[in-house]
Amino acid sequence: MTPSSPHDKSLVADLPRLALLSVLGLIFLMPYIWMISVSLKPLDEVWRASMSLIPQTFAFEKNYGRVLSEVPIGRYLLNGAIVCFGILVFQLAFALPAGYALAKLNFRGRETLFAFVMLGLLIPAHVPAIPLYIAFAQTGILNTYAALIAPSTISVFAIFMFRQFFRAMPDELIHAARMDGLGEWSIVWRIIVPNAWPAATAFAIFSVVAHWNDLFWPLIAVSGKGELATPALGVIYFRTEEAGDDFGALMAAATITTIPLVAAFLIAQRRFIEGITMTGLKG
Amino acid sequence: MAGIVLDRIEKSFGETRVLKGVSLSFDAGSFISLVGPSGCGKTTLLRIIAGLEQADRGAVSIGGRDVTGIRAADRDVAMVFQNYALYPHMTVEQNMALPLVMRRLTTLERAPFLGRLVSGTGARRAAIREEVAQAAKLLSIGHLMERRPGQLSGGQRQRVALGRAIVRHPKAFLMDEPLSNLDAALRHDMRRELVDLHKRIGVTTVYVTHDQAEAMTMSDRVAVMLGGNVLQFGSPREVYEQPATIDVARFIGSPRINILAGEADGEGQVSVAGVATGLVAPRLTGKLSIGVRPEHLTLAAQGIAVTVGHVEFLGSEVLVYARETREGSDLILRLAPEAWEAAPSRQALTVAPLAGRLLAFDPVGNRVGLIGSETAARIGAGGTQPRRPEAAHV
């Protein structure tokens, strides 16, 4: 066995850093912890002036029971999954070849094109919302999954990110593939994509989190009682129509909607961090 | 097997002219090296032969077919890259099979599940596996077939890259510094193995390297490139013994050639470092550069006076780094250990070039012929026999 003293020493040396990271982590997690705490409290305790993290009486059954019985939360989660999956599939289908072309193909105007992509990064999603709404209204596709998915199918951020990732891949790999008889499409799907999993996973998490939690666009594109409501929109319906000021139940609904994300993140965590490191996005 | 003909290839990247009209012709089945310092255009030339780069002007033909405008995949040549360029996500077997799969199976047959439904796919896949196994056997990598490139050593990756190239029996192999990522001992072994492999399969091979020793030891013919031009194209012996220009002389040979200041007088009589040589440069007067290989300098009673600096004992030979006293130019002598032992002094020596081994270059750098070399050098003719270490001890 190797002596444990060097290990102990490094632990002592790491203590200040670990302490700082723990404190920061706790600060970032606080809203989430508070949400869970409130979701477990009965209503009178929520409004009490004294703050306590641990509920004095647990109202788990009442709050979560209300959510599960009064709103189709399962339906909302399913909608969220369909919309997020649809968006992600299209984003990858467009961004992977585009990123490859911008990183590795030589064609006239490539840099200009890339400059436009970068400009696209500067435009907030809210700016084209009204024109899109009008266009969708006139084509009659409001209140469909298509309306929820279509505006997000091309992610400028994804194109940018994959381009950076592919640039780091050696040119020789692509030259070898060309010599071996692969066309450009075969190169993308047989050589590039299988080697882009870390980046793709990282992007998938960004994308899914963003669209799972997105309230803005679903609120515009979907109206009515909400067969198409995504989780975030569902929580809003619940607040205004069912729960009123029942914050315990509201927080219970919010907690339920975050569970799939937390689970997905924990599963993909390792690849996610790999991807961020490899694309150089790490600050 | 096919010859390769390059006709006045020109290529520029932006303002930089990388190739300035290169014409070369490689015999079918020969082993050719393109050698030169980095930035001389050798890799660009190789990539133009491969079809990975398009020449601005000029034509490439392989096996008598003009392939100038044809894409890399259709030229039927294989390339081995410096960093091997193996597909990291595929096993060794898949890496080697890919060129055959892409060529022999249709898009439908290559599809993951549908492919199996097409009749004949199975047989064709089996044939590919068989050929891959044969190539693997040739390179003794049969036991690595299930591994991925990340699990292989540098030498093994190199073999897999070679395997991927030979498996489809291309018309020519193009190799871009394939040994430069290997350690010295392995590089030496792989050199010999590459030459053996070339002998066995006999495919025209174009080998790019900046290492002149590699080029000299492996090739049938060597093209020495500098600044986008081919300075000389000949057998290793020709470029060593009869370099066309002073740059070729400087680049080929290790340790490098000694260049001394020389002069041809009104009658063309050539002197080096102020010492008459008895050689005549016809129709030439004025300043010359005289090249002498380190092994062609011997210790002599009369001749060029030098001061000894640093001495390297290498076992089979001794390298003496000296300074010529008159002009101050640096000299390297390669002596047999016995000759160095017998030297009259460890500091100040006189050396004389072997007769007939002087190379003279005009001020532009082109080699000029010397005549009268058979009349022997008058340097050292004053009584003492010049020592000829290589004659005595090699």
CSV table of N, CA and C in Angstrom, one decimal, chain A residues 106 170-183 186 190-192 194-195, chain B residues 47 50 52 73 77 79 81 83 85-90 98-99 102-103 110 164 168:
chain,number,residue,atom,x,y,z
A,106,ASN,N,-13.3,24.2,-47.4
A,106,ASN,CA,-12.9,25.5,-48.0
A,106,ASN,C,-13.8,25.9,-49.1
A,170,PRO,N,-8.1,16.8,-36.1
A,170,PRO,CA,-7.0,16.9,-37.1
A,170,PRO,C,-7.6,16.8,-38.6
A,171,ASP,N,-7.1,17.6,-39.4
A,171,ASP,CA,-7.4,17.6,-40.9
A,171,ASP,C,-7.1,16.3,-41.5
A,172,GLU,N,-6.1,15.6,-41.0
A,172,GLU,CA,-5.6,14.4,-41.6
A,172,GLU,C,-6.7,13.3,-41.5
A,173,LEU,N,-7.5,13.4,-40.5
A,173,LEU,CA,-8.6,12.4,-40.3
A,173,LEU,C,-9.6,12.5,-41.5
A,174,ILE,N,-9.9,13.8,-41.8
A,174,ILE,CA,-10.8,14.0,-42.9
A,174,ILE,C,-10.1,13.6,-44.3
A,175,HIS,N,-8.9,14.0,-44.4
A,175,HIS,CA,-8.2,13.7,-45.6
A,175,HIS,C,-8.1,12.2,-45.8
A,176,ALA,N,-7.8,11.4,-44.7
A,176,ALA,CA,-7.7,10.0,-44.8
A,176,ALA,C,-9.1,9.5,-45.2
A,177,ALA,N,-10.2,10.0,-44.7
A,177,ALA,CA,-11.5,9.5,-45.0
A,177,ALA,C,-11.8,9.8,-46.5
A,178,ARG,N,-11.4,11.0,-47.0
A,178,ARG,CA,-11.6,11.2,-48.4
A,178,ARG,C,-10.8,10.3,-49.3
A,179,MET,N,-9.5,10.0,-48.9
A,179,MET,CA,-8.8,9.0,-49.7
A,179,MET,C,-9.4,7.6,-49.6
A,180,ASP,N,-10.0,7.3,-48.5
A,180,ASP,CA,-10.7,6.0,-48.3
A,180,ASP,C,-12.0,5.9,-49.1
A,181,GLY,N,-12.4,7.0,-49.8
A,181,GLY,CA,-13.5,6.9,-50.6
A,181,GLY,C,-14.8,7.4,-50.0
A,182,LEU,N,-14.7,8.1,-48.9
A,182,LEU,CA,-15.9,8.7,-48.3
A,182,LEU,C,-16.3,10.0,-48.9
A,183,GLY,N,-17.6,10.2,-49.2
A,183,GLY,CA,-18.1,11.5,-49.6
A,183,GLY,C,-18.2,12.4,-48.4
A,186,SER,N,-20.8,11.1,-45.9
A,186,SER,CA,-20.3,10.0,-45.2
A,186,SER,C,-19.3,10.4,-44.1
A,190,ARG,N,-20.2,9.3,-40.6
A,190,ARG,CA,-19.4,8.1,-40.2
A,190,ARG,C,-18.1,8.5,-39.4
A,191,ILE,N,-17.6,9.6,-39.6
A,191,ILE,CA,-16.3,10.0,-38.9
A,191,ILE,C,-16.5,11.1,-37.9
A,192,ILE,N,-17.2,12.2,-38.3
A,192,ILE,CA,-17.3,13.3,-37.5
A,192,ILE,C,-18.2,13.1,-36.3
A,194,PRO,N,-19.6,10.4,-34.9
A,194,PRO,CA,-19.2,9.4,-33.8
A,194,PRO,C,-18.1,10.0,-32.9
A,195,ASN,N,-17.3,10.9,-33.4
A,195,ASN,CA,-16.3,11.5,-32.5
A,195,ASN,C,-16.7,12.8,-31.9
B,47,ARG,N,0.4,16.2,-51.5
B,47,ARG,CA,-1.1,16.3,-51.4
B,47,ARG,C,-1.7,16.6,-52.7
B,50,ALA,N,-1.9,13.3,-54.3
B,50,ALA,CA,-3.0,12.6,-53.6
B,50,ALA,C,-4.4,13.1,-54.1
B,52,LEU,N,-5.7,15.8,-52.6
B,52,LEU,CA,-6.2,16.5,-51.4
B,52,LEU,C,-6.1,18.1,-51.6
B,73,ALA,N,-10.5,10.3,-53.9
B,73,ALA,CA,-11.1,9.0,-53.8
B,73,ALA,C,-11.0,8.2,-55.1
B,77,VAL,N,-5.0,6.0,-55.1
B,77,VAL,CA,-3.8,6.0,-54.4
B,77,VAL,C,-4.1,6.0,-52.9
B,79,MET,N,-2.7,6.9,-48.8
B,79,MET,CA,-1.8,7.8,-48.1
B,79,MET,C,-1.6,7.4,-46.7
B,81,PHE,N,-0.4,9.0,-43.1
B,81,PHE,CA,-0.2,10.4,-42.6
B,81,PHE,C,0.8,10.3,-41.4
B,83,ASN,N,0.5,11.7,-38.5
B,83,ASN,CA,-0.1,11.4,-37.2
B,83,ASN,C,-1.1,10.2,-37.3
B,85,ALA,N,-3.7,9.3,-38.5
B,85,ALA,CA,-5.1,9.6,-38.9
B,85,ALA,C,-6.0,8.3,-38.9
B,86,LEU,N,-5.9,7.5,-37.9
B,86,LEU,CA,-6.8,6.4,-37.7
B,86,LEU,C,-8.1,6.9,-37.2
B,87,TYR,N,-9.2,6.2,-37.5
B,87,TYR,CA,-10.5,6.7,-37.0
B,87,TYR,C,-10.6,6.2,-35.5
B,88,PRO,N,-10.7,7.2,-34.6
B,88,PRO,CA,-10.6,6.8,-33.2
B,88,PRO,C,-11.7,5.9,-32.7
B,89,HIS,N,-12.9,6.0,-33.3
B,89,HIS,CA,-14.0,5.3,-32.8
B,89,HIS,C,-14.2,3.9,-33.4
B,90,MET,N,-13.3,3.5,-34.3
B,90,MET,CA,-13.4,2.2,-35.0
B,90,MET,C,-12.3,1.3,-34.5
B,98,LEU,N,-12.6,-0.1,-43.8
B,98,LEU,CA,-13.4,1.0,-44.4
B,98,LEU,C,-13.2,1.3,-45.8
B,99,PRO,N,-11.9,1.4,-46.3
B,99,PRO,CA,-11.7,1.7,-47.7
B,99,PRO,C,-12.3,0.7,-48.6
B,102,MET,N,-16.3,1.0,-48.4
B,102,MET,CA,-16.7,2.2,-49.2
B,102,MET,C,-16.7,1.9,-50.7
B,103,ARG,N,-15.8,1.1,-51.1
B,103,ARG,CA,-15.6,0.9,-52.6
B,103,ARG,C,-16.5,-0.2,-53.1
B,110,ARG,N,-24.3,-0.7,-47.1
B,110,ARG,CA,-23.6,-0.3,-46.0
B,110,ARG,C,-24.5,0.1,-44.8
B,164,ARG,N,-4.1,-0.1,-43.6
B,164,ARG,CA,-5.3,0.5,-44.2
B,164,ARG,C,-4.9,1.0,-45.6
B,168,ARG,N,-6.2,-2.1,-50.0
B,168,ARG,CA,-7.0,-2.0,-51.2
B,168,ARG,C,-6.1,-2.0,-52.4
